[in-house]
Amino acid sequence: MAKSNVDVVVVGAGFAGMYLLHELRQNGFSSRVLEAGDDVGGTWYWNRYPGARCDIATTDYQYTWDPELFEEWQWSEKHAAQPEILRYAQFVAKKHDLYSGIDFEVRVEKAAWDDAAKKWSIHTSTGETITSRHYVMATGCLSVPKDPDISGTDRFTGDVYVTGRWPHEEVDFTGKRVAVIGTGSSAIQSMPHIAAQAKELVVFQRTANFSMPAQNGPQPADRRARLKADRIAYQSEARMSPTGVPMEMATVSALSVSREEAFSMLEKSWQKGELLQIGATFSDVGINRAANEVVCDFMRSKIHEVVKDPETAETLSPRGHAYGTKRPCMDTNYFEVFNMPHVRLVDIRKKPITSITETGIDFAGESQEFDAIVYATGFDAMTGAIVNVDITGKNGITLKKKWESGPLTYLGLTTVGFPNFYMITGPGSPSVLSNMMVSIEQHVEWIRDALLDMRAKGFDTIEPMPEAEEDWRVHCTDCADITLFQDTNSWYMGANVPGKPRVLFPYIGGVGRYRRICTEALQRGFVGFEMQGNGKHQMNPGPVRLMQPDVEMMLDAMAMLELPPIEAMSPAEARGFMDASATMRAPGPDVGEIVDGTFPGAAGDLEYRIYRPASQGPHPIVVYYHGGGWVLGSHTSDDPMCRDLCERADVMIISVNYRHAPEARFPAAVDDAWEALKWVAGNARQLGGSADRIAVAGWSAGGNLAAVVAQMARDNGGPALCGQLLLTPVTDGSRQSASYDENGEGYVLTKNVMEWFWNHYASTEDRKQVKASPLLAKSLANLPPAMIVTGQFDPLRDEGNAYARALSEAGVQVKRIQARGHIHTSITMVDMLPSGKSVRAKMASGLREFFVGK
Ligand code: NAP
């Protein structure tokens, strides 16, 4: 007799529920697993349509938690078909005696949190009520077929099939007139099988899809060999990879090679027959529309190669959505189907279906009779299965209500207001954008570890904190914002279900990054969670480290290069290294004109570079001081960012050089910066700018100089400045703030590099001077309006913020931008890190505002 009060109730006996059951048992937690079907397998139990196969190679789509399985189970193909995957699930369930822990043909109808008892109360379709401390939805992301939303579906008297609920017995279409509605993965896989039998097949397509041949056959030799040689290393690589499948990271932009070369690289990827390979051919397919279009062109050319009728080929060629923003498909002879004489393609954007009738389908003035209709119209993805159950949390709020405007979760695993409630591969986790096996195992292990830790520490309840949930929402949006996903109507965006909120449901920051964040949340003592139990109450607001995804990707790439630390170099070596790095960066946008010249510095001529907008002048002038710790760089070293600011703000940027340390130590750079400002102010008109509209700007050490000369201009009665833009500025060398400890290592500008810069520039005594540390000024009153930008993961963050605060307290108008998830150097990386774009846009609008009304 199954217990009606257990530690954990799990809904679903797919690969997630099965593994969780195993782990719960191993660790002494009592459980009930409730499954609607009459066997294990989840998605592979329900999706029995002909041709159903996994798109991820079997070397990668299998459990890793039981190493014996690698010997005990041999996959027959590279991409296993549904019956084989179901047999695998059954094999594992038998081997580990999982069947005994699962209640089949039981649906959960209602689950409610009892805040007094600190337990869940779960009502099932069999009339039973089970209570449990914890409640886990392991219901899968694509398990609730969506309503086809076509009028008359209930009228049809012929055979009706839904790919996601295919009959268990074989379906024979021989001699039948068949309609297939939809051209997603399920349709694309089943179509060749249906076409082979049917007397007549009409395919109703709303949106053409990208698909590539699966090239099925034996398991990929290279992957097999790597698995065999070092299984643990292979699995670790998968777990820390962007998608959960080990793959080389692309480093080349699709726009940096000729079209011929791009196509030849894509051809190599195509030949591999691996789902994720095409998109991984170039570094910018997911984030740059033009780069993505190269891939789209290649994919379309392949359709035209196969499909004989050019008009049909064109109808089958996706236009209007970027590759990868709708799930790309893998097929076996899909496009070939349309060369068969009994197959017809109907583009329902041109010939809309008006109604399903008793005998067939009416569309665009035609009435066609069918013996069978196959709905391959997709799923209410990610949230459908979760909110289909009436789940009520604290204070009587249902999850459905809470998620009305979009799912809110912390880490895609938990949600505020629903204590001890967990989702496996829920919205806000990589889930459908990853190899599901890797993601499932990670979530199961996270839940197991959380339960173990709670037991060890005597906590009864875990609930995410609202701040953590909000941080996660913002981070998920940050990640989505740099991609092309939001421009496409896809089920990833909830766009296939009328009325569903339009957000990117899965987390797109990558599997490895996600794993690190989840692990950090547990290892640092339940970061972002409120914990209670045994009279104890713990709140650990965190936050977990959430970086902009592109910034983190860059850090990962740099870590792989094992670059020597700057502080181990001589200044000359460091300058050479910086020059070499500059040749690899994107140039930045075009501006109206670039003019180089010289001006008289404090100890001789120095260079400047003018960036003039294309618009009619005279323009406001921004005197710009470059970054580089007073040791590195020149008037051209921040070229891309100067172009970007010039173009965005429509102002003239004059980037001026200054003498560098250690050859010319403090206050040489200040003296030159000051001379530059005076010279520009005195020559503004000749330079094509407005003499009464001048501001200063600078990055890092240049921000320090800009702040210093702004004070000097105030103290010396001019030049009059309209504003100061300080990007991650150095403001106080006399002491080090907490951000030096928090961010002192691993974010390019390290504590040691900063010390190296200071040591070259100024003595300990000199650092206490106001011209080295502008924060130490006796008064900051009457300075020009300031915009101060600080990076979250910058050692200089706190001193930039301190300067902003001090200016504000002194009555200076200050705008502060805290660049979320950014490091010291990332905001300046124009056209390389898309996440910096919005920060620079704000900087440009800040610059423009300096001059409003002037
Ligand atoms: P899907 O990708 O959502 O495709 C549904 C298709 O039906 C789309 O072509 C859609 O058009 C069309 N459609 C929906 N409502 C319609 C209507 N009212 N009138 C006309 N057409 C309509 O669903 P799916 O093919 O079942 O695949 C869903 C996901 O399951 C896949 O993306 C994949 O992640 C997973 N899957 C994986 C595998 C595998 O690994 N091998 C196999 C099958 C499925 P629009 O595009 O215009 O909405």
Short mmCIF file of N, CA and C in Angstrom, two decimals, residues 3-11 30 32 34 108-124 128-137 386-387 389-400 402-403 413-423 447 451 454 460-464:
data_model
loop_
_atom_site.label_atom_id
_atom_site.label_comp_id
_atom_site.label_asym_id
_atom_site.label_seq_id
_atom_site.Cartn_x
_atom_site.Cartn_y
_atom_site.Cartn_z
N LYS A 3 2.23 4.94 0.48
CA LYS A 3 2.03 5.88 1.59
C LYS A 3 1.34 7.15 1.11
N SER A 4 0.48 7.71 1.96
CA SER A 4 -0.19 8.94 1.53
C SER A 4 0.43 10.18 2.16
N ASN A 5 1.53 9.97 2.87
CA ASN A 5 2.28 11.12 3.39
C ASN A 5 3.76 10.84 3.15
N VAL A 6 4.35 11.59 2.25
CA VAL A 6 5.74 11.30 1.86
C VAL A 6 6.58 12.58 1.89
N ASP A 7 7.87 12.38 1.73
CA ASP A 7 8.75 13.57 1.68
C ASP A 7 8.55 14.33 0.37
N VAL A 8 8.46 13.56 -0.72
CA VAL A 8 8.43 14.23 -2.03
C VAL A 8 7.39 13.58 -2.95
N VAL A 9 6.56 14.41 -3.57
CA VAL A 9 5.72 13.93 -4.67
C VAL A 9 6.32 14.45 -5.97
N VAL A 10 6.45 13.54 -6.91
CA VAL A 10 7.00 13.90 -8.22
C VAL A 10 5.93 13.63 -9.26
N VAL A 11 5.70 14.60 -10.14
CA VAL A 11 4.71 14.38 -11.21
C VAL A 11 5.47 14.12 -12.51
N SER A 30 11.33 9.47 1.25
CA SER A 30 10.17 8.72 0.77
C SER A 30 9.51 9.52 -0.34
N ARG A 32 6.42 9.57 -3.86
CA ARG A 32 5.43 8.99 -4.77
C ARG A 32 5.67 9.65 -6.13
N LEU A 34 3.88 10.16 -9.74
CA LEU A 34 2.57 10.00 -10.36
C LEU A 34 2.68 10.25 -11.85
N VAL A 108 -2.42 14.35 -11.61
CA VAL A 108 -2.59 15.27 -10.49
C VAL A 108 -3.57 16.33 -10.93
N GLU A 109 -4.61 16.52 -10.16
CA GLU A 109 -5.61 17.52 -10.53
C GLU A 109 -5.42 18.82 -9.79
N LYS A 110 -4.94 18.73 -8.58
CA LYS A 110 -4.85 19.91 -7.74
C LYS A 110 -3.70 19.72 -6.77
N ALA A 111 -3.00 20.81 -6.51
CA ALA A 111 -1.98 20.75 -5.46
C ALA A 111 -2.03 22.07 -4.71
N ALA A 112 -2.06 22.01 -3.38
CA ALA A 112 -2.15 23.26 -2.62
C ALA A 112 -1.16 23.22 -1.46
N TRP A 113 -0.54 24.35 -1.21
CA TRP A 113 0.41 24.47 -0.10
C TRP A 113 -0.35 24.80 1.18
N ASP A 114 -0.10 24.02 2.20
CA ASP A 114 -0.70 24.28 3.50
C ASP A 114 0.37 24.96 4.36
N ASP A 115 0.19 26.26 4.55
CA ASP A 115 1.27 27.02 5.20
C ASP A 115 1.38 26.70 6.69
N ALA A 116 0.29 26.23 7.29
CA ALA A 116 0.37 25.88 8.71
C ALA A 116 1.14 24.58 8.89
N ALA A 117 0.81 23.61 8.05
CA ALA A 117 1.48 22.30 8.16
C ALA A 117 2.83 22.30 7.45
N LYS A 118 3.07 23.34 6.63
CA LYS A 118 4.29 23.40 5.80
C LYS A 118 4.40 22.17 4.91
N LYS A 119 3.27 21.86 4.29
CA LYS A 119 3.24 20.68 3.42
C LYS A 119 2.36 20.94 2.21
N TRP A 120 2.58 20.15 1.18
CA TRP A 120 1.71 20.17 0.00
C TRP A 120 0.62 19.13 0.16
N SER A 121 -0.55 19.48 -0.38
CA SER A 121 -1.66 18.55 -0.37
C SER A 121 -2.02 18.31 -1.83
N ILE A 122 -1.93 17.06 -2.27
CA ILE A 122 -2.02 16.78 -3.71
C ILE A 122 -3.20 15.85 -4.00
N HIS A 123 -4.11 16.33 -4.84
CA HIS A 123 -5.31 15.54 -5.15
C HIS A 123 -5.14 14.92 -6.53
N THR A 124 -5.45 13.64 -6.62
CA THR A 124 -5.22 12.95 -7.89
C THR A 124 -6.54 12.53 -8.55
N GLU A 128 -7.46 10.19 -4.59
CA GLU A 128 -6.57 10.14 -3.43
C GLU A 128 -6.01 11.53 -3.11
N THR A 129 -5.77 11.78 -1.83
CA THR A 129 -5.04 13.00 -1.44
C THR A 129 -3.73 12.56 -0.79
N ILE A 130 -2.65 13.10 -1.33
CA ILE A 130 -1.34 12.74 -0.80
C ILE A 130 -0.74 14.01 -0.19
N THR A 131 -0.14 13.91 0.97
CA THR A 131 0.57 15.08 1.50
C THR A 131 2.07 14.84 1.38
N SER A 132 2.76 15.92 1.13
CA SER A 132 4.22 15.78 0.98
C SER A 132 4.89 17.09 1.38
N ARG A 133 6.11 16.98 1.85
CA ARG A 133 6.87 18.18 2.22
C ARG A 133 7.29 18.92 0.94
N HIS A 134 7.65 18.17 -0.08
CA HIS A 134 8.14 18.80 -1.32
C HIS A 134 7.32 18.29 -2.51
N TYR A 135 7.25 19.15 -3.51
CA TYR A 135 6.42 18.82 -4.68
C TYR A 135 7.19 19.19 -5.95
N VAL A 136 7.39 18.22 -6.83
CA VAL A 136 8.23 18.46 -8.02
C VAL A 136 7.43 18.20 -9.29
N MET A 137 7.42 19.16 -10.18
CA MET A 137 6.80 18.95 -11.49
C MET A 137 7.90 18.52 -12.46
N ILE A 386 2.55 22.63 -16.58
CA ILE A 386 2.65 23.06 -15.18
C ILE A 386 1.36 23.76 -14.75
N VAL A 387 0.91 24.72 -15.57
CA VAL A 387 -0.28 25.46 -15.12
C VAL A 387 -1.59 24.70 -15.39
N VAL A 389 -2.19 21.97 -14.14
CA VAL A 389 -2.56 21.48 -12.81
C VAL A 389 -2.88 22.71 -11.98
N ASP A 390 -3.93 22.62 -11.21
CA ASP A 390 -4.33 23.73 -10.36
C ASP A 390 -3.39 23.78 -9.15
N ILE A 391 -2.36 24.60 -9.24
CA ILE A 391 -1.36 24.65 -8.16
C ILE A 391 -1.55 25.94 -7.36
N THR A 392 -1.84 25.81 -6.09
CA THR A 392 -2.07 26.99 -5.24
C THR A 392 -0.97 27.09 -4.20
N GLY A 393 -0.36 28.24 -4.15
CA GLY A 393 0.75 28.45 -3.20
C GLY A 393 0.28 29.16 -1.96
N LYS A 394 1.18 29.96 -1.36
CA LYS A 394 0.84 30.70 -0.14
C LYS A 394 -0.25 31.73 -0.46
N ASN A 395 -1.02 32.07 0.48
CA ASN A 395 -2.05 33.11 0.35
C ASN A 395 -3.06 32.84 -0.75
N GLY A 396 -3.25 31.59 -1.10
CA GLY A 396 -4.30 31.22 -2.05
C GLY A 396 -4.05 31.63 -3.49
N ILE A 397 -2.83 32.06 -3.82
CA ILE A 397 -2.54 32.47 -5.21
C ILE A 397 -2.24 31.24 -6.05
N THR A 398 -2.84 31.16 -7.21
CA THR A 398 -2.52 30.02 -8.08
C THR A 398 -1.34 30.38 -8.97
N LEU A 399 -0.65 29.35 -9.41
CA LEU A 399 0.51 29.58 -10.28
C LEU A 399 0.05 30.17 -11.61
N LYS A 400 -1.10 29.70 -12.06
CA LYS A 400 -1.64 30.19 -13.33
C LYS A 400 -1.85 31.71 -13.25
N LYS A 402 -0.38 33.78 -11.09
CA LYS A 402 0.91 34.46 -10.90
C LYS A 402 1.62 34.63 -12.24
N TRP A 403 1.47 33.64 -13.11
CA TRP A 403 2.22 33.65 -14.37
C TRP A 403 1.42 34.26 -15.53
N LEU A 413 13.84 27.00 -11.53
CA LEU A 413 13.66 25.83 -10.68
C LEU A 413 12.58 26.03 -9.64
N THR A 414 12.42 27.27 -9.21
CA THR A 414 11.53 27.57 -8.08
C THR A 414 10.80 28.87 -8.38
N THR A 415 9.77 29.18 -7.58
CA THR A 415 9.05 30.42 -7.83
C THR A 415 8.51 30.98 -6.51
N VAL A 416 8.54 32.29 -6.38
CA VAL A 416 8.14 32.95 -5.12
C VAL A 416 6.67 32.68 -4.82
N GLY A 417 6.39 32.40 -3.58
CA GLY A 417 5.00 32.16 -3.16
C GLY A 417 4.64 30.68 -3.17
N PHE A 418 5.59 29.87 -3.63
CA PHE A 418 5.32 28.42 -3.72
C PHE A 418 6.48 27.67 -3.05
N PRO A 419 6.45 27.62 -1.72
CA PRO A 419 7.56 26.99 -1.01
C PRO A 419 7.67 25.51 -1.37
N ASN A 420 8.89 25.01 -1.32
CA ASN A 420 9.15 23.57 -1.53
C ASN A 420 8.55 23.06 -2.84
N PHE A 421 8.47 23.94 -3.80
CA PHE A 421 7.94 23.57 -5.13
C PHE A 421 9.07 23.72 -6.14
N TYR A 422 9.24 22.72 -6.99
CA TYR A 422 10.35 22.71 -7.93
C TYR A 422 9.85 22.30 -9.31
N MET A 423 10.51 22.85 -10.32
CA MET A 423 10.22 22.43 -11.69
C MET A 423 11.50 21.86 -12.30
N ILE A 447 18.10 19.54 -7.11
CA ILE A 447 17.01 19.33 -6.15
C ILE A 447 17.46 18.35 -5.06
N LEU A 451 17.73 19.26 -1.11
CA LEU A 451 17.01 18.50 -0.08
C LEU A 451 17.98 17.96 0.98
N MET A 454 19.14 20.81 3.13
CA MET A 454 18.08 21.24 4.05
C MET A 454 17.98 20.26 5.21
N ASP A 460 12.99 23.12 6.98
CA ASP A 460 11.80 22.44 6.44
C ASP A 460 11.35 23.05 5.12
N THR A 461 11.55 24.36 5.00
CA THR A 461 11.04 25.02 3.78
C THR A 461 12.11 25.84 3.09
N ILE A 462 11.94 25.91 1.79
CA ILE A 462 12.80 26.73 0.93
C ILE A 462 11.88 27.50 0.00
N GLU A 463 12.14 28.80 -0.11
CA GLU A 463 11.34 29.61 -1.03
C GLU A 463 12.22 30.72 -1.57
N PRO A 464 12.19 30.94 -2.88
CA PRO A 464 13.04 32.02 -3.40
C PRO A 464 12.57 33.38 -2.90
#
